[in-house]
Amino acid sequence: MLALIIRRLLQSVMVMLTVALIAFIMFRFVGDPIAQMVGQDTPIADREAMREQLGLNDPAPIQFARFVFNVVQGNFGISYQKGVPVDELILSRLPATLELSFVAALFALVVAIPMGIYTGLYPRRWLSNVFLTVSLLGISLPTFLIGILLILFFGVMLGWLPTYGRGEIVDLGAWTTGLLTESGIRSLLMPAFTLGLFQLTLIMRLVRSEMLEVMRTDYIKFARARGLSNRAVHFGHALKNTLVPVITITGLQLGSIIAFSIITETVFQWPGMGLLIVQAIQFVDIPVMSTYLIVIAFFFVIINMIVDILYHVVDPRLRAETGGKGH
Amino acid sequence: MRFKSLLIGAAIAVAVALPGQAKELRFAFQGDLKSLDPYNLNETFTLGFLGNIYEGLTRRSPDLSIEPALAESWSIEEPTRWRFNLRKGVKFQDGTELTADDVLFSADRVRADGSDLKTRLAGVVDVIKVDDHTVDFVTDAPNPILHAEWSTWYIMSKAWAEKNGATKPQAATGNEENYATRHANGTGPFMIETHEVGVRTVAVPNPNWWDKATHNLTKVTFTQIAADPTRVAALLSGEVDMAYPIPLQDQARVDANPGTRVLAGPELRTIFLGMDQFRDELLYSNIKGKNPFKDHRVREAFFRAIDIEAIKAKVMRGNSQPSAMMVAPGVQGGGDPRFTRLGYDPDKSKALLAEAGYADGFEVGMDCPNDRYVNDEQICLAVVSMLAKVGIKVNLNAQPKALYFKKILAPSLDTSFYLLGWTPGSFDSWNVLYNIHGCPDESGKGKFNLGGYCNPKVDELTAKVLSETDADKRAKMVSDAWAMTIEDISHIPLHQQALSWGVSNKVELAQRADNEFHWRHVTIK
């Protein structure tokens, strides 16, 4: 297990370096930050000097090397846009995004798995059809539209929920949380629902089809023949075997929830990393963009690692293999 | 630290509040507050916001006329020497008193490396302390509008900056954060209570402000809301009391909502089209070996092909003021009744093109931003279809501002035909004549003259305008300079877009044509 973790961490460094390199090659197509860093009265010569000082005229590999060199020394640079250190900026936005993502993922799992089991066990009941129809909406409506419709309905027309932001947050030192105040939780509801809806649909459909598949297998028939109760068959035998693909998908999706909460955060002005990166792209804030990308790459690697470890927990066959001499 | 400042802020808020009444102004803007350092970025929103915290020697009233602020009065001692008498007893928010040393310090700091506001003191060769409350500014040549932009040249405290190591502005290219980026110490009507970068900024009234406060606010909270529908929703649901800009298509909705209204007013920005007139062959055209825009008839044909009233009615939904000039009526020298737009006349346009040898029209590429001005891309699309009617095929390249400016601005000037907007920071015609109509050269003249229009007579007159101190003579020169550029059709002015602020009905405020929002004019019911 330890070997696996170390191997994965080493891989993560490679992944992050590759992502950063590709990013620097692409930055040249994003535009020029200088026009937005200075006012209209700034002379052309000064603009050119800034471009030179920032190294924007250098070839991408050199910019990349300089970035890596600085990062290794713990210096992520200063945001072009906001004038504050990038690592601090990202760390201050991280809690908002992680809270939103985890609540959204939790919501998706808690709702989707029971719905998936139900529709899988009783595919012909009317409630199953309702679930499936509703879930079609979740998969076919674009996120920004769902977000705006929610804002319109619950925020503007009914006035029940806040339309933007994170509400009151509590500062715990290294972490800020909105989960401890009423306005923070109320602010979280609509963004979390919006972000989780697609995952909910996906997981529900996955559990359903796995469940249908498993219920047809021989060992379920044997289990029934042994006279086990429905409950024991469904949850003890069937569900456990549907979970491996669910864990894989959930893990991968958690990564994309964190990385691509961009749209939800933009619609709800949620002060997380997604909003930060959107603004950074519009501004061509290269230090923020590059740091964000390697942080996200790191998340993906870590999540994949956790998924791998969970496989071992859920699937005893894998345990037996690694317990022996590996592959 | 944060807790402590919160406590202090709360104590002040309690002290200032009318018994039992908290009057909080919550407002949202599309863009972000970049830095609290007032010399960091010459940009309307940031400087306008900081104008609530900091003050200049002068300030602008809601109708944009110059009035005394930190300077009680000023006089022109000699044509090249201006004397400013500082207001006595003004205290910075940290308690230190404003003296001439602070003005001298601010003059050095604003001209230091890393400052984006160096032009505020362009032409000032010496700043002299006469006594503790008198400062002389010596210029290299007479300059009648020396102080035109000083309402956004904010005076900083020397002692505070020295104590916190912020004596120089943060260079955009620097590696370390400057203390002034997240902290402020002005003399203005409000002071920063908390500033979460890019999330929220909270300010409270300054109880020691020198002027009598006419607002009744106890707290001001600013949040950036970038997405248009979210900003409008926040206003409609009453979560913010003021939001701007309101997209044109949402104005009716904001007005129809019982608790909110739209404040629309003319803005000083002029939107115009420019044409490459300096290359011998256009970069983006099917005409080879010559440049059609060098021909006055072609420029006139383009002008006459554009139905500005249709753009106003359809694209801008009535929220624009068609313009004959390259400056808005609110700018010195703007709104001159001497000039009218060339009429919309597609037949004449075709005839002119035929006369110039382009009876079958030609193709030209056009550059346009899609996230910079109000409905910028739609304006360009309208222009494309209008020009199509006279036989000009326009290939439109509309892109985000970061890419657009990189392409069209100097040094690349990679464009044949483009749309741009301009507000002169000094609210004076000279700025526009110099930056947009001057023959481009190394000195910075014609820096935004992307089409390279060049008329030496205009340049000559522009130079005279700069140092003419007699107001009437100067106005005449400005008018004559405009007459020449309009005669030449140096550019095709389109319109001034309208300001579009959404305001809750319990809020009264003063809307300024430069789109700065000053809270000292706000009252809440």
mmCIF file with all atom_site columns, C-alpha atoms in Angstrom, chain B residues 166-272:
data_model
loop_
_atom_site.group_PDB
_atom_site.id
_atom_site.type_symbol
_atom_site.label_atom_id
_atom_site.label_alt_id
_atom_site.label_comp_id
_atom_site.label_asym_id
_atom_site.label_entity_id
_atom_site.label_seq_id
_atom_site.pdbx_PDB_ins_code
_atom_site.Cartn_x
_atom_site.Cartn_y
_atom_site.Cartn_z
_atom_site.occupancy
_atom_site.B_iso_or_equiv
_atom_site.pdbx_formal_charge
_atom_site.auth_seq_id
_atom_site.auth_comp_id
_atom_site.auth_asym_id
_atom_site.auth_atom_id
_atom_site.pdbx_PDB_model_num
ATOM 1   C CA . ALA B 1 166 ? 5.037   51.381 0.886   1.00 0.00 ? 166 ALA B CA 1
ATOM 2   C CA . THR B 1 167 ? 6.925   54.440 -0.280  1.00 0.00 ? 167 THR B CA 1
ATOM 3   C CA . LYS B 1 168 ? 6.961   53.119 -3.858  1.00 0.00 ? 168 LYS B CA 1
ATOM 4   C CA . PRO B 1 169 ? 3.960   51.793 -5.729  1.00 0.00 ? 169 PRO B CA 1
ATOM 5   C CA . GLN B 1 170 ? 3.945   48.093 -6.383  1.00 0.00 ? 170 GLN B CA 1
ATOM 6   C CA . ALA B 1 171 ? 5.510   47.517 -9.749  1.00 0.00 ? 171 ALA B CA 1
ATOM 7   C CA . ALA B 1 172 ? 3.291   45.382 -11.914 1.00 0.00 ? 172 ALA B CA 1
ATOM 8   C CA . THR B 1 173 ? 6.284   43.205 -12.496 1.00 0.00 ? 173 THR B CA 1
ATOM 9   C CA . GLY B 1 174 ? 7.441   43.064 -8.876  1.00 0.00 ? 174 GLY B CA 1
ATOM 10  C CA . ASN B 1 175 ? 7.826   39.913 -6.875  1.00 0.00 ? 175 ASN B CA 1
ATOM 11  C CA . GLU B 1 176 ? 6.498   41.113 -3.579  1.00 0.00 ? 176 GLU B CA 1
ATOM 12  C CA . GLU B 1 177 ? 3.241   42.457 -2.372  1.00 0.00 ? 177 GLU B CA 1
ATOM 13  C CA . ASN B 1 178 ? 3.149   46.067 -1.302  1.00 0.00 ? 178 ASN B CA 1
ATOM 14  C CA . TYR B 1 179 ? 1.464   46.984 1.981   1.00 0.00 ? 179 TYR B CA 1
ATOM 15  C CA . ALA B 1 180 ? -0.737  49.516 0.197   1.00 0.00 ? 180 ALA B CA 1
ATOM 16  C CA . THR B 1 181 ? -2.218  46.782 -2.003  1.00 0.00 ? 181 THR B CA 1
ATOM 17  C CA . ARG B 1 182 ? -4.494  45.593 0.777   1.00 0.00 ? 182 ARG B CA 1
ATOM 18  C CA . HIS B 1 183 ? -4.472  48.531 3.175   1.00 0.00 ? 183 HIS B CA 1
ATOM 19  C CA . ALA B 1 184 ? -5.595  52.095 2.753   1.00 0.00 ? 184 ALA B CA 1
ATOM 20  C CA . ASN B 1 185 ? -5.140  55.274 4.723   1.00 0.00 ? 185 ASN B CA 1
ATOM 21  C CA . GLY B 1 186 ? -6.826  58.229 3.099   1.00 0.00 ? 186 GLY B CA 1
ATOM 22  C CA . THR B 1 187 ? -8.490  61.408 4.217   1.00 0.00 ? 187 THR B CA 1
ATOM 23  C CA . GLY B 1 188 ? -11.815 60.652 2.539   1.00 0.00 ? 188 GLY B CA 1
ATOM 24  C CA . PRO B 1 189 ? -15.367 60.189 3.806   1.00 0.00 ? 189 PRO B CA 1
ATOM 25  C CA . PHE B 1 190 ? -15.029 56.414 4.186   1.00 0.00 ? 190 PHE B CA 1
ATOM 26  C CA . MET B 1 191 ? -12.410 53.988 5.404   1.00 0.00 ? 191 MET B CA 1
ATOM 27  C CA . ILE B 1 192 ? -11.782 50.360 4.609   1.00 0.00 ? 192 ILE B CA 1
ATOM 28  C CA . GLU B 1 193 ? -12.904 47.987 7.317   1.00 0.00 ? 193 GLU B CA 1
ATOM 29  C CA . THR B 1 194 ? -12.202 44.641 5.657   1.00 0.00 ? 194 THR B CA 1
ATOM 30  C CA . HIS B 1 195 ? -10.899 43.825 2.227   1.00 0.00 ? 195 HIS B CA 1
ATOM 31  C CA . GLU B 1 196 ? -11.071 40.239 1.008   1.00 0.00 ? 196 GLU B CA 1
ATOM 32  C CA . VAL B 1 197 ? -9.318  40.323 -2.327  1.00 0.00 ? 197 VAL B CA 1
ATOM 33  C CA . GLY B 1 198 ? -11.749 39.637 -5.137  1.00 0.00 ? 198 GLY B CA 1
ATOM 34  C CA . VAL B 1 199 ? -14.568 38.660 -2.780  1.00 0.00 ? 199 VAL B CA 1
ATOM 35  C CA . ARG B 1 200 ? -15.871 41.509 -0.699  1.00 0.00 ? 200 ARG B CA 1
ATOM 36  C CA . THR B 1 201 ? -14.799 44.910 0.559   1.00 0.00 ? 201 THR B CA 1
ATOM 37  C CA . VAL B 1 202 ? -16.456 46.629 3.495   1.00 0.00 ? 202 VAL B CA 1
ATOM 38  C CA . ALA B 1 203 ? -16.098 50.309 4.352   1.00 0.00 ? 203 ALA B CA 1
ATOM 39  C CA . VAL B 1 204 ? -17.438 52.458 7.170   1.00 0.00 ? 204 VAL B CA 1
ATOM 40  C CA . PRO B 1 205 ? -17.786 56.237 7.437   1.00 0.00 ? 205 PRO B CA 1
ATOM 41  C CA . ASN B 1 206 ? -14.783 58.223 8.594   1.00 0.00 ? 206 ASN B CA 1
ATOM 42  C CA . PRO B 1 207 ? -15.955 60.030 11.747  1.00 0.00 ? 207 PRO B CA 1
ATOM 43  C CA . ASN B 1 208 ? -13.142 62.577 11.468  1.00 0.00 ? 208 ASN B CA 1
ATOM 44  C CA . TRP B 1 209 ? -13.786 63.618 7.882   1.00 0.00 ? 209 TRP B CA 1
ATOM 45  C CA . TRP B 1 210 ? -13.138 67.320 7.355   1.00 0.00 ? 210 TRP B CA 1
ATOM 46  C CA . ASP B 1 211 ? -16.262 67.925 5.267   1.00 0.00 ? 211 ASP B CA 1
ATOM 47  C CA . LYS B 1 212 ? -19.839 67.699 6.431   1.00 0.00 ? 212 LYS B CA 1
ATOM 48  C CA . ALA B 1 213 ? -21.223 64.296 5.538   1.00 0.00 ? 213 ALA B CA 1
ATOM 49  C CA . THR B 1 214 ? -24.437 64.527 3.525   1.00 0.00 ? 214 THR B CA 1
ATOM 50  C CA . HIS B 1 215 ? -24.880 60.778 3.251   1.00 0.00 ? 215 HIS B CA 1
ATOM 51  C CA . ASN B 1 216 ? -26.552 58.757 5.986   1.00 0.00 ? 216 ASN B CA 1
ATOM 52  C CA . LEU B 1 217 ? -24.665 55.495 5.545   1.00 0.00 ? 217 LEU B CA 1
ATOM 53  C CA . THR B 1 218 ? -23.243 53.447 8.381   1.00 0.00 ? 218 THR B CA 1
ATOM 54  C CA . LYS B 1 219 ? -21.614 50.801 6.230   1.00 0.00 ? 219 LYS B CA 1
ATOM 55  C CA . VAL B 1 220 ? -20.855 50.096 2.588   1.00 0.00 ? 220 VAL B CA 1
ATOM 56  C CA . THR B 1 221 ? -20.353 46.571 1.246   1.00 0.00 ? 221 THR B CA 1
ATOM 57  C CA . PHE B 1 222 ? -19.010 45.979 -2.234  1.00 0.00 ? 222 PHE B CA 1
ATOM 58  C CA . THR B 1 223 ? -19.174 42.606 -3.970  1.00 0.00 ? 223 THR B CA 1
ATOM 59  C CA . GLN B 1 224 ? -18.143 41.836 -7.473  1.00 0.00 ? 224 GLN B CA 1
ATOM 60  C CA . ILE B 1 225 ? -20.857 39.969 -9.377  1.00 0.00 ? 225 ILE B CA 1
ATOM 61  C CA . ALA B 1 226 ? -19.444 39.208 -12.785 1.00 0.00 ? 226 ALA B CA 1
ATOM 62  C CA . ALA B 1 227 ? -22.338 37.312 -14.381 1.00 0.00 ? 227 ALA B CA 1
ATOM 63  C CA . ASP B 1 228 ? -25.016 39.637 -15.777 1.00 0.00 ? 228 ASP B CA 1
ATOM 64  C CA . PRO B 1 229 ? -28.099 37.579 -14.825 1.00 0.00 ? 229 PRO B CA 1
ATOM 65  C CA . THR B 1 230 ? -26.806 37.024 -11.295 1.00 0.00 ? 230 THR B CA 1
ATOM 66  C CA . ARG B 1 231 ? -26.135 40.717 -10.795 1.00 0.00 ? 231 ARG B CA 1
ATOM 67  C CA . VAL B 1 232 ? -29.622 41.596 -11.981 1.00 0.00 ? 232 VAL B CA 1
ATOM 68  C CA . ALA B 1 233 ? -31.136 38.850 -9.807  1.00 0.00 ? 233 ALA B CA 1
ATOM 69  C CA . ALA B 1 234 ? -29.301 40.124 -6.743  1.00 0.00 ? 234 ALA B CA 1
ATOM 70  C CA . LEU B 1 235 ? -30.772 43.576 -7.338  1.00 0.00 ? 235 LEU B CA 1
ATOM 71  C CA . LEU B 1 236 ? -34.278 42.289 -8.012  1.00 0.00 ? 236 LEU B CA 1
ATOM 72  C CA . SER B 1 237 ? -34.270 40.096 -4.926  1.00 0.00 ? 237 SER B CA 1
ATOM 73  C CA . GLY B 1 238 ? -33.112 42.997 -2.780  1.00 0.00 ? 238 GLY B CA 1
ATOM 74  C CA . GLU B 1 239 ? -29.794 41.445 -1.825  1.00 0.00 ? 239 GLU B CA 1
ATOM 75  C CA . VAL B 1 240 ? -27.959 44.467 -3.154  1.00 0.00 ? 240 VAL B CA 1
ATOM 76  C CA . ASP B 1 241 ? -29.205 48.036 -3.151  1.00 0.00 ? 241 ASP B CA 1
ATOM 77  C CA . MET B 1 242 ? -27.350 49.084 -6.243  1.00 0.00 ? 242 MET B CA 1
ATOM 78  C CA . ALA B 1 243 ? -25.835 47.159 -9.140  1.00 0.00 ? 243 ALA B CA 1
ATOM 79  C CA . TYR B 1 244 ? -24.140 48.245 -12.333 1.00 0.00 ? 244 TYR B CA 1
ATOM 80  C CA . PRO B 1 245 ? -24.012 47.931 -15.246 1.00 0.00 ? 245 PRO B CA 1
ATOM 81  C CA . ILE B 1 246 ? -27.491 46.581 -15.969 1.00 0.00 ? 246 ILE B CA 1
ATOM 82  C CA . PRO B 1 247 ? -27.549 44.889 -19.415 1.00 0.00 ? 247 PRO B CA 1
ATOM 83  C CA . LEU B 1 248 ? -29.789 46.743 -21.847 1.00 0.00 ? 248 LEU B CA 1
ATOM 84  C CA . GLN B 1 249 ? -32.136 43.787 -22.284 1.00 0.00 ? 249 GLN B CA 1
ATOM 85  C CA . ASP B 1 250 ? -32.793 43.687 -18.523 1.00 0.00 ? 250 ASP B CA 1
ATOM 86  C CA . GLN B 1 251 ? -33.563 47.373 -18.059 1.00 0.00 ? 251 GLN B CA 1
ATOM 87  C CA . ALA B 1 252 ? -37.300 46.927 -18.601 1.00 0.00 ? 252 ALA B CA 1
ATOM 88  C CA . ARG B 1 253 ? -37.382 44.166 -16.038 1.00 0.00 ? 253 ARG B CA 1
ATOM 89  C CA . VAL B 1 254 ? -35.562 46.199 -13.418 1.00 0.00 ? 254 VAL B CA 1
ATOM 90  C CA . ASP B 1 255 ? -37.939 49.095 -14.020 1.00 0.00 ? 255 ASP B CA 1
ATOM 91  C CA . ALA B 1 256 ? -40.987 46.845 -13.891 1.00 0.00 ? 256 ALA B CA 1
ATOM 92  C CA . ASN B 1 257 ? -39.915 45.388 -10.559 1.00 0.00 ? 257 ASN B CA 1
ATOM 93  C CA . PRO B 1 258 ? -41.708 47.376 -7.817  1.00 0.00 ? 258 PRO B CA 1
ATOM 94  C CA . GLY B 1 259 ? -38.646 47.951 -5.647  1.00 0.00 ? 259 GLY B CA 1
ATOM 95  C CA . THR B 1 260 ? -36.040 48.932 -8.216  1.00 0.00 ? 260 THR B CA 1
ATOM 96  C CA . ARG B 1 261 ? -35.369 51.353 -11.060 1.00 0.00 ? 261 ARG B CA 1
ATOM 97  C CA . VAL B 1 262 ? -32.816 51.967 -13.785 1.00 0.00 ? 262 VAL B CA 1
ATOM 98  C CA . LEU B 1 263 ? -30.830 55.176 -13.824 1.00 0.00 ? 263 LEU B CA 1
ATOM 99  C CA . ALA B 1 264 ? -29.685 55.814 -17.362 1.00 0.00 ? 264 ALA B CA 1
ATOM 100 C CA . GLY B 1 265 ? -27.565 58.780 -18.269 1.00 0.00 ? 265 GLY B CA 1
ATOM 101 C CA . PRO B 1 266 ? -25.133 59.799 -20.930 1.00 0.00 ? 266 PRO B CA 1
ATOM 102 C CA . GLU B 1 267 ? -21.616 58.501 -20.512 1.00 0.00 ? 267 GLU B CA 1
ATOM 103 C CA . LEU B 1 268 ? -18.491 60.332 -21.613 1.00 0.00 ? 268 LEU B CA 1
ATOM 104 C CA . ARG B 1 269 ? -17.157 57.447 -23.659 1.00 0.00 ? 269 ARG B CA 1
ATOM 105 C CA . THR B 1 270 ? -17.376 57.806 -27.414 1.00 0.00 ? 270 THR B CA 1
ATOM 106 C CA . ILE B 1 271 ? -17.541 54.645 -29.527 1.00 0.00 ? 271 ILE B CA 1
ATOM 107 C CA . PHE B 1 272 ? -16.041 54.997 -32.982 1.00 0.00 ? 272 PHE B CA 1
#
